[in-house]
PDB file of C-alpha atoms and ligand atoms in Angstrom:
ATOM      1  CA  VAL A   1      41.246  77.805  82.295  1.00 94.00           C
ATOM      2  CA  PRO A   2      39.304  80.298  80.949  1.00 93.00           C
ATOM      3  CA  VAL A   3      36.391  78.912  82.466  1.00 93.00           C
ATOM      4  CA  LEU A   4      37.696  78.506  85.893  1.00 96.00           C
ATOM      5  CA  ARG A   5      39.692  82.155  85.842  1.00 97.00           C
ATOM      6  CA  ARG A   6      36.389  84.073  84.892  1.00 97.00           C
ATOM      7  CA  THR A   7      33.475  82.435  86.940  1.00 96.00           C
ATOM      8  CA  ASP A   8      33.415  80.997  90.340  1.00 96.00           C
ATOM      9  CA  VAL A   9      32.157  77.415  89.166  1.00 95.00           C
ATOM     10  CA  ARG A  10      32.975  74.063  90.367  1.00 96.00           C
ATOM     11  CA  LEU A  11      34.014  71.776  87.621  1.00 97.00           C
ATOM     12  CA  ASP A  12      33.676  67.615  86.995  1.00 97.00           C
ATOM     13  CA  LEU A  13      36.019  67.354  84.262  1.00 97.00           C
ATOM     14  CA  LEU A  14      36.375  63.377  82.728  1.00 97.00           C
ATOM     15  CA  ASP A  15      38.212  61.683  80.419  1.00 97.00           C
ATOM     16  CA  VAL A  16      38.921  57.846  80.138  1.00 97.00           C
ATOM     17  CA  SER A  17      42.548  58.835  79.674  1.00 98.00           C
ATOM     18  CA  PRO A  18      44.644  58.649  82.857  1.00 98.00           C
ATOM     19  CA  GLU A  19      47.447  60.353  80.944  1.00 98.00           C
ATOM     20  CA  MET A  20      44.766  63.282  79.914  1.00 97.00           C
ATOM     21  CA  ILE A  21      43.452  63.598  83.403  1.00 98.00           C
ATOM     22  CA  GLU A  22      47.143  64.060  84.792  1.00 98.00           C
ATOM     23  CA  ILE A  23      47.919  66.544  82.264  1.00 98.00           C
ATOM     24  CA  SER A  24      44.941  68.101  83.105  1.00 97.00           C
ATOM     25  CA  LYS A  25      45.579  68.206  87.049  1.00 98.00           C
ATOM     26  CA  ARG A  26      48.767  69.851  86.074  1.00 98.00           C
ATOM     27  CA  THR A  27      47.688  72.212  84.109  1.00 97.00           C
ATOM     28  CA  LEU A  28      44.359  73.198  86.640  1.00 98.00           C
ATOM     29  CA  GLU A  29      46.674  72.868  89.714  1.00 97.00           C
ATOM     30  CA  ALA A  30      46.094  76.382  90.818  1.00 97.00           C
ATOM     31  CA  TYR A  31      41.957  75.451  90.829  1.00 98.00           C
ATOM     32  CA  ALA A  32      42.057  72.181  92.666  1.00 97.00           C
ATOM     33  CA  GLU A  33      39.361  73.052  95.351  1.00 97.00           C
ATOM     34  CA  ARG A  34      36.941  73.952  92.490  1.00 98.00           C
ATOM     35  CA  THR A  35      38.122  70.396  90.611  1.00 98.00           C
ATOM     36  CA  THR A  36      37.237  67.070  90.676  1.00 97.00           C
ATOM     37  CA  PHE A  37      38.741  64.939  88.071  1.00 98.00           C
ATOM     38  CA  ILE A  38      37.313  61.754  86.549  1.00 97.00           C
ATOM     39  CA  CYS A  39      39.031  59.360  84.639  1.00 98.00           C
ATOM     40  CA  GLU A  40      36.231  56.717  83.105  1.00 97.00           C
ATOM     41  CA  ASP A  41      34.311  56.017  80.135  1.00 96.00           C
ATOM     42  CA  ALA A  42      31.558  58.660  79.616  1.00 95.00           C
ATOM     43  CA  LEU A  43      28.751  56.436  79.398  1.00 94.00           C
ATOM     44  CA  GLU A  44      29.443  54.797  82.176  1.00 95.00           C
ATOM     45  CA  TYR A  45      29.964  57.790  84.381  1.00 95.00           C
ATOM     46  CA  LEU A  46      26.781  59.396  83.192  1.00 93.00           C
ATOM     47  CA  ALA A  47      24.752  56.267  83.708  1.00 90.00           C
ATOM     48  CA  LYS A  48      25.348  57.196  87.486  1.00 86.00           C
ATOM     49  CA  ALA A  49      26.025  60.990  87.991  1.00 83.00           C
ATOM     50  CA  GLY A  50      23.394  63.259  87.603  1.00 78.00           C
ATOM     51  CA  GLY A  51      22.022  66.754  88.028  1.00 86.00           C
ATOM     52  CA  TYR A  52      24.257  69.102  86.327  1.00 95.00           C
ATOM     53  CA  ASP A  53      23.532  72.568  85.516  1.00 95.00           C
ATOM     54  CA  ILE A  54      26.100  72.844  82.382  1.00 96.00           C
ATOM     55  CA  VAL A  55      27.599  69.853  80.520  1.00 97.00           C
ATOM     56  CA  PHE A  56      30.346  71.019  78.255  1.00 96.00           C
ATOM     57  CA  ALA A  57      32.136  68.385  76.057  1.00 96.00           C
ATOM     58  CA  ALA A  58      35.406  69.452  73.788  1.00 95.00           C
ATOM     59  CA  TRP A  59      36.389  67.537  70.668  1.00 95.00           C
ATOM     60  CA  THR A  60      35.232  64.263  72.480  1.00 94.00           C
ATOM     61  CA  LEU A  61      31.727  63.187  71.225  1.00 94.00           C
ATOM     62  CA  HIS A  62      33.610  62.617  67.539  1.00 93.00           C
ATOM     63  CA  ASN A  63      35.271  59.730  69.035  1.00 91.00           C
ATOM     64  CA  PHE A  64      32.086  57.885  69.870  1.00 93.00           C
ATOM     65  CA  PRO A  65      30.503  55.584  66.988  1.00 92.00           C
ATOM     66  CA  GLN A  66      27.249  56.659  65.956  1.00 91.00           C
ATOM     67  CA  ASP A  67      24.928  55.024  67.955  1.00 90.00           C
ATOM     68  CA  ASP A  68      27.121  55.606  70.980  1.00 93.00           C
ATOM     69  CA  LYS A  69      26.495  59.553  70.076  1.00 93.00           C
ATOM     70  CA  LYS A  70      22.714  58.958  70.485  1.00 93.00           C
ATOM     71  CA  LYS A  71      23.182  56.930  74.030  1.00 94.00           C
ATOM     72  CA  LEU A  72      25.546  59.705  75.093  1.00 95.00           C
ATOM     73  CA  LEU A  73      23.522  62.698  74.034  1.00 95.00           C
ATOM     74  CA  THR A  74      20.647  60.864  75.735  1.00 95.00           C
ATOM     75  CA  ALA A  75      22.612  60.037  78.794  1.00 95.00           C
ATOM     76  CA  ILE A  76      23.923  63.917  78.585  1.00 96.00           C
ATOM     77  CA  ARG A  77      20.136  65.475  78.679  1.00 96.00           C
ATOM     78  CA  GLU A  78      19.006  62.760  81.460  1.00 94.00           C
ATOM     79  CA  ASN A  79      21.949  64.521  83.376  1.00 95.00           C
ATOM     80  CA  LEU A  80      20.990  67.680  83.240  1.00 95.00           C
ATOM     81  CA  ALA A  81      18.655  69.630  85.810  1.00 93.00           C
ATOM     82  CA  ASN A  82      15.192  71.271  83.846  1.00 92.00           C
ATOM     83  CA  GLY A  83      16.644  74.304  81.684  1.00 93.00           C
ATOM     84  CA  GLY A  84      20.187  72.953  81.937  1.00 96.00           C
ATOM     85  CA  THR A  85      22.647  73.860  79.010  1.00 97.00           C
ATOM     86  CA  PHE A  86      24.740  71.535  76.614  1.00 97.00           C
ATOM     87  CA  ILE A  87      28.006  73.378  74.994  1.00 97.00           C
ATOM     88  CA  LEU A  88      29.577  71.141  72.264  1.00 97.00           C
ATOM     89  CA  LEU A  89      32.963  72.128  70.807  1.00 97.00           C
ATOM     90  CA  ASP A  90      33.477  69.627  68.007  1.00 96.00           C
ATOM     91  CA  LYS A  91      33.820  68.647  64.701  1.00 95.00           C
ATOM     92  CA  VAL A  92      30.214  68.731  63.151  1.00 95.00           C
ATOM     93  CA  TYR A  93      30.695  68.825  59.115  1.00 94.00           C
ATOM     94  CA  PRO A  94      28.523  71.408  56.744  1.00 93.00           C
ATOM     95  CA  MET A  95      26.409  69.649  54.656  1.00 90.00           C
ATOM     96  CA  THR A  96      28.880  69.423  51.642  1.00 91.00           C
ATOM     97  CA  GLY A  97      32.220  70.171  50.980  1.00 92.00           C
ATOM     98  CA  GLN A  98      33.366  67.741  53.489  1.00 92.00           C
ATOM     99  CA  GLN A  99      36.575  65.922  51.518  1.00 94.00           C
ATOM    100  CA  GLU A 100      37.718  69.365  50.559  1.00 95.00           C
ATOM    101  CA  LEU A 101      37.890  70.619  54.557  1.00 94.00           C
ATOM    102  CA  LEU A 102      39.196  67.387  55.631  1.00 95.00           C
ATOM    103  CA  GLU A 103      42.070  68.144  53.020  1.00 96.00           C
ATOM    104  CA  HIS A 104      42.868  71.193  53.682  1.00 95.00           C
ATOM    105  CA  GLN A 105      43.097  70.490  57.175  1.00 95.00           C
ATOM    106  CA  ASN A 106      45.359  67.546  56.327  1.00 96.00           C
ATOM    107  CA  ALA A 107      47.784  69.713  54.238  1.00 97.00           C
ATOM    108  CA  ARG A 108      48.131  72.405  57.304  1.00 96.00           C
ATOM    109  CA  TYR A 109      49.107  69.468  59.388  1.00 97.00           C
ATOM    110  CA  ARG A 110      51.438  68.278  56.477  1.00 97.00           C
ATOM    111  CA  LYS A 111      52.786  71.943  56.595  1.00 97.00           C
ATOM    112  CA  TYR A 112      54.193  72.564  60.494  1.00 96.00           C
ATOM    113  CA  LEU A 113      54.052  68.808  61.812  1.00 97.00           C
ATOM    114  CA  PRO A 114      57.268  66.724  61.612  1.00 97.00           C
ATOM    115  CA  SER A 115      55.897  64.091  58.659  1.00 96.00           C
ATOM    116  CA  ASP A 116      55.716  61.089  61.166  1.00 97.00           C
ATOM    117  CA  VAL A 117      53.367  63.026  63.545  1.00 97.00           C
ATOM    118  CA  ALA A 118      51.296  64.812  60.745  1.00 97.00           C
ATOM    119  CA  GLN A 119      51.079  61.120  59.476  1.00 97.00           C
ATOM    120  CA  ALA A 120      49.483  60.083  62.710  1.00 97.00           C
ATOM    121  CA  ILE A 121      47.065  62.802  63.007  1.00 96.00           C
ATOM    122  CA  ILE A 122      45.543  62.296  59.327  1.00 97.00           C
ATOM    123  CA  THR A 123      45.431  58.885  59.924  1.00 97.00           C
ATOM    124  CA  HIS A 124      43.247  59.627  62.868  1.00 95.00           C
ATOM    125  CA  GLU A 125      41.451  62.829  61.076  1.00 95.00           C
ATOM    126  CA  ILE A 126      40.408  60.521  58.275  1.00 96.00           C
ATOM    127  CA  GLU A 127      39.267  57.763  60.735  1.00 95.00           C
ATOM    128  CA  ASP A 128      36.905  60.393  62.299  1.00 95.00           C
ATOM    129  CA  ALA A 129      35.855  61.433  59.094  1.00 95.00           C
ATOM    130  CA  SER A 130      34.703  58.012  57.979  1.00 94.00           C
ATOM    131  CA  ASP A 131      31.030  57.174  58.003  1.00 93.00           C
ATOM    132  CA  ALA A 132      31.532  55.441  61.451  1.00 93.00           C
ATOM    133  CA  PHE A 133      32.218  58.491  63.230  1.00 94.00           C
ATOM    134  CA  ARG A 134      31.567  61.796  61.123  1.00 93.00           C
ATOM    135  CA  MET A 135      29.021  64.103  62.104  1.00 93.00           C
ATOM    136  CA  ASP A 136      27.216  65.995  59.222  1.00 91.00           C
ATOM    137  CA  GLN A 137      25.354  69.290  60.585  1.00 89.00           C
ATOM    138  CA  ASP A 138      21.874  67.604  60.064  1.00 87.00           C
ATOM    139  CA  THR A 139      22.859  64.601  61.992  1.00 84.00           C
ATOM    140  CA  PRO A 140      23.707  66.108  65.247  1.00 81.00           C
ATOM    141  CA  LEU A 141      20.980  68.166  64.835  1.00 85.00           C
ATOM    142  CA  ALA A 142      18.551  66.101  64.400  1.00 88.00           C
ATOM    143  CA  THR A 143      19.573  63.302  66.988  1.00 90.00           C
ATOM    144  CA  PHE A 144      19.578  66.459  69.686  1.00 92.00           C
ATOM    145  CA  SER A 145      15.766  67.082  69.005  1.00 91.00           C
ATOM    146  CA  LYS A 146      15.152  62.998  68.645  1.00 93.00           C
ATOM    147  CA  VAL A 147      16.680  62.392  71.978  1.00 93.00           C
ATOM    148  CA  GLY A 148      14.225  65.319  73.457  1.00 95.00           C
ATOM    149  CA  PHE A 149      16.541  68.670  73.762  1.00 96.00           C
ATOM    150  CA  ALA A 150      14.168  71.655  73.624  1.00 95.00           C
ATOM    151  CA  SER A 151      16.698  73.522  71.349  1.00 94.00           C
ATOM    152  CA  ALA A 152      19.519  72.900  69.937  1.00 95.00           C
ATOM    153  CA  GLU A 153      21.716  75.486  67.609  1.00 94.00           C
ATOM    154  CA  ILE A 154      24.850  76.239  66.135  1.00 95.00           C
ATOM    155  CA  LEU A 155      26.112  79.517  67.434  1.00 96.00           C
ATOM    156  CA  ASP A 156      29.786  79.905  65.639  1.00 97.00           C
ATOM    157  CA  ARG A 157      31.656  77.678  62.913  1.00 96.00           C
ATOM    158  CA  ILE A 158      35.318  77.941  62.137  1.00 95.00           C
ATOM    159  CA  GLU A 159      35.689  75.440  59.172  1.00 94.00           C
ATOM    160  CA  ARG A 160      34.316  72.305  60.500  1.00 93.00           C
ATOM    161  CA  ASP A 161      34.749  73.100  64.247  1.00 95.00           C
ATOM    162  CA  VAL A 162      31.402  74.416  66.032  1.00 96.00           C
ATOM    163  CA  ILE A 163      30.017  75.888  69.105  1.00 97.00           C
ATOM    164  CA  LEU A 164      26.475  74.051  69.907  1.00 96.00           C
ATOM    165  CA  VAL A 165      24.575  74.936  72.195  1.00 97.00           C
ATOM    166  CA  ALA A 166      21.433  72.804  73.126  1.00 96.00           C
ATOM    167  CA  LYS A 167      18.925  73.233  75.880  1.00 97.00           C
ATOM    168  CA  LYS A 168      16.935  70.640  77.940  1.00 95.00           C
TER     169      LYS A 168
HETATM  170  C1  LIG B 201      40.929  65.738  71.268  1.00 53.43           C
HETATM  171  S1  LIG B 201      40.926  64.698  72.434  1.00 53.43           S
HETATM  172  C2  LIG B 201      40.318  65.996  73.699  1.00 53.43           C
HETATM  173  C3  LIG B 201      40.465  66.347  74.691  1.00 53.43           C
HETATM  174  C4  LIG B 201      40.153  67.862  75.875  1.00 53.43           C
HETATM  175  N1  LIG B 201      38.922  67.689  75.704  1.00 53.43           N
HETATM  176  C5  LIG B 201      40.231  69.284  74.866  1.00 53.43           C
HETATM  177  O1  LIG B 201      39.533  69.775  74.428  1.00 53.43           O
HETATM  178  O2  LIG B 201      41.518  69.165  74.759  1.00 53.43           O
HETATM  179  C6  LIG B 201      39.922  63.596  72.776  1.00 53.43           C
HETATM  180  C7  LIG B 201      39.481  63.314  73.946  1.00 53.43           C
HETATM  181  O3  LIG B 201      38.320  62.273  74.121  1.00 53.43           O
HETATM  182  C8  LIG B 201      38.768  61.151  75.137  1.00 53.43           C
HETATM  183  N2  LIG B 201      37.694  60.434  75.043  1.00 53.43           N
HETATM  184  C9  LIG B 201      38.094  58.923  73.951  1.00 53.43           C
HETATM  185  N3  LIG B 201      36.968  58.202  74.116  1.00 53.43           N
HETATM  186  C10 LIG B 201      36.538  58.448  75.293  1.00 53.43           C
HETATM  187  C11 LIG B 201      34.922  57.681  76.171  1.00 53.43           C
HETATM  188  N4  LIG B 201      34.341  56.973  75.615  1.00 53.43           N
HETATM  189  N5  LIG B 201      34.904  58.430  77.324  1.00 53.43           N
HETATM  190  C12 LIG B 201      35.581  59.855  78.169  1.00 53.43           C
HETATM  191  N6  LIG B 201      36.615  60.262  76.856  1.00 53.43           N
HETATM  192  C13 LIG B 201      36.728  59.412  75.930  1.00 53.43           C
HETATM  193  C14 LIG B 201      40.300  60.848  74.773  1.00 53.43           C
HETATM  194  O4  LIG B 201      40.855  60.303  75.927  1.00 53.43           O
HETATM  195  C15 LIG B 201      40.666  61.885  74.439  1.00 53.43           C
HETATM  196  O5  LIG B 201      41.388  62.599  75.469  1.00 53.43           O
END
């Protein structure tokens, strides 16, 4: 919403979940002329898309198993115009203290969510923080370089959440 409100950009908005796409369509109804919704797996879509100035991923990359993260970052770079920018908002743990940050977050859920909801999100958080999915700061930064981004930098961090900007 802030991006659409403050700029005149056109956005292609992708999620694999039909429910998420429906919610987004309702939320962004006022911007229908500048938004295109795509309900598809990100890797499958990027295999045939192309030529974006900016690619933006919000709390989605962490859902991909480690090998697929590398494939996805490669595909994102291929879909960027030269000089294009990839902006990542996601859980990228610092190199130490991961367990404490996870427990701190989960304690917060227990404080303000009904217990069944808290348990569901905590189960999801624990899976996201497992070796199969967790991003530790050095790994994504090394992977950006490996797949050919010219630069990658974490601009801001609050606990385990970051804003990372990579340039092609
Ligand atoms: C934590 S939610 C974030 C949703 C939204 N981007 C936001 O910031 O509010 C993670 C999203 O990733 C989507 N997702 C998971 N695997 C995906 C895939 N393979 N391709 C595209 N989207 C995927 C899920 O459907 C879910 O909506």
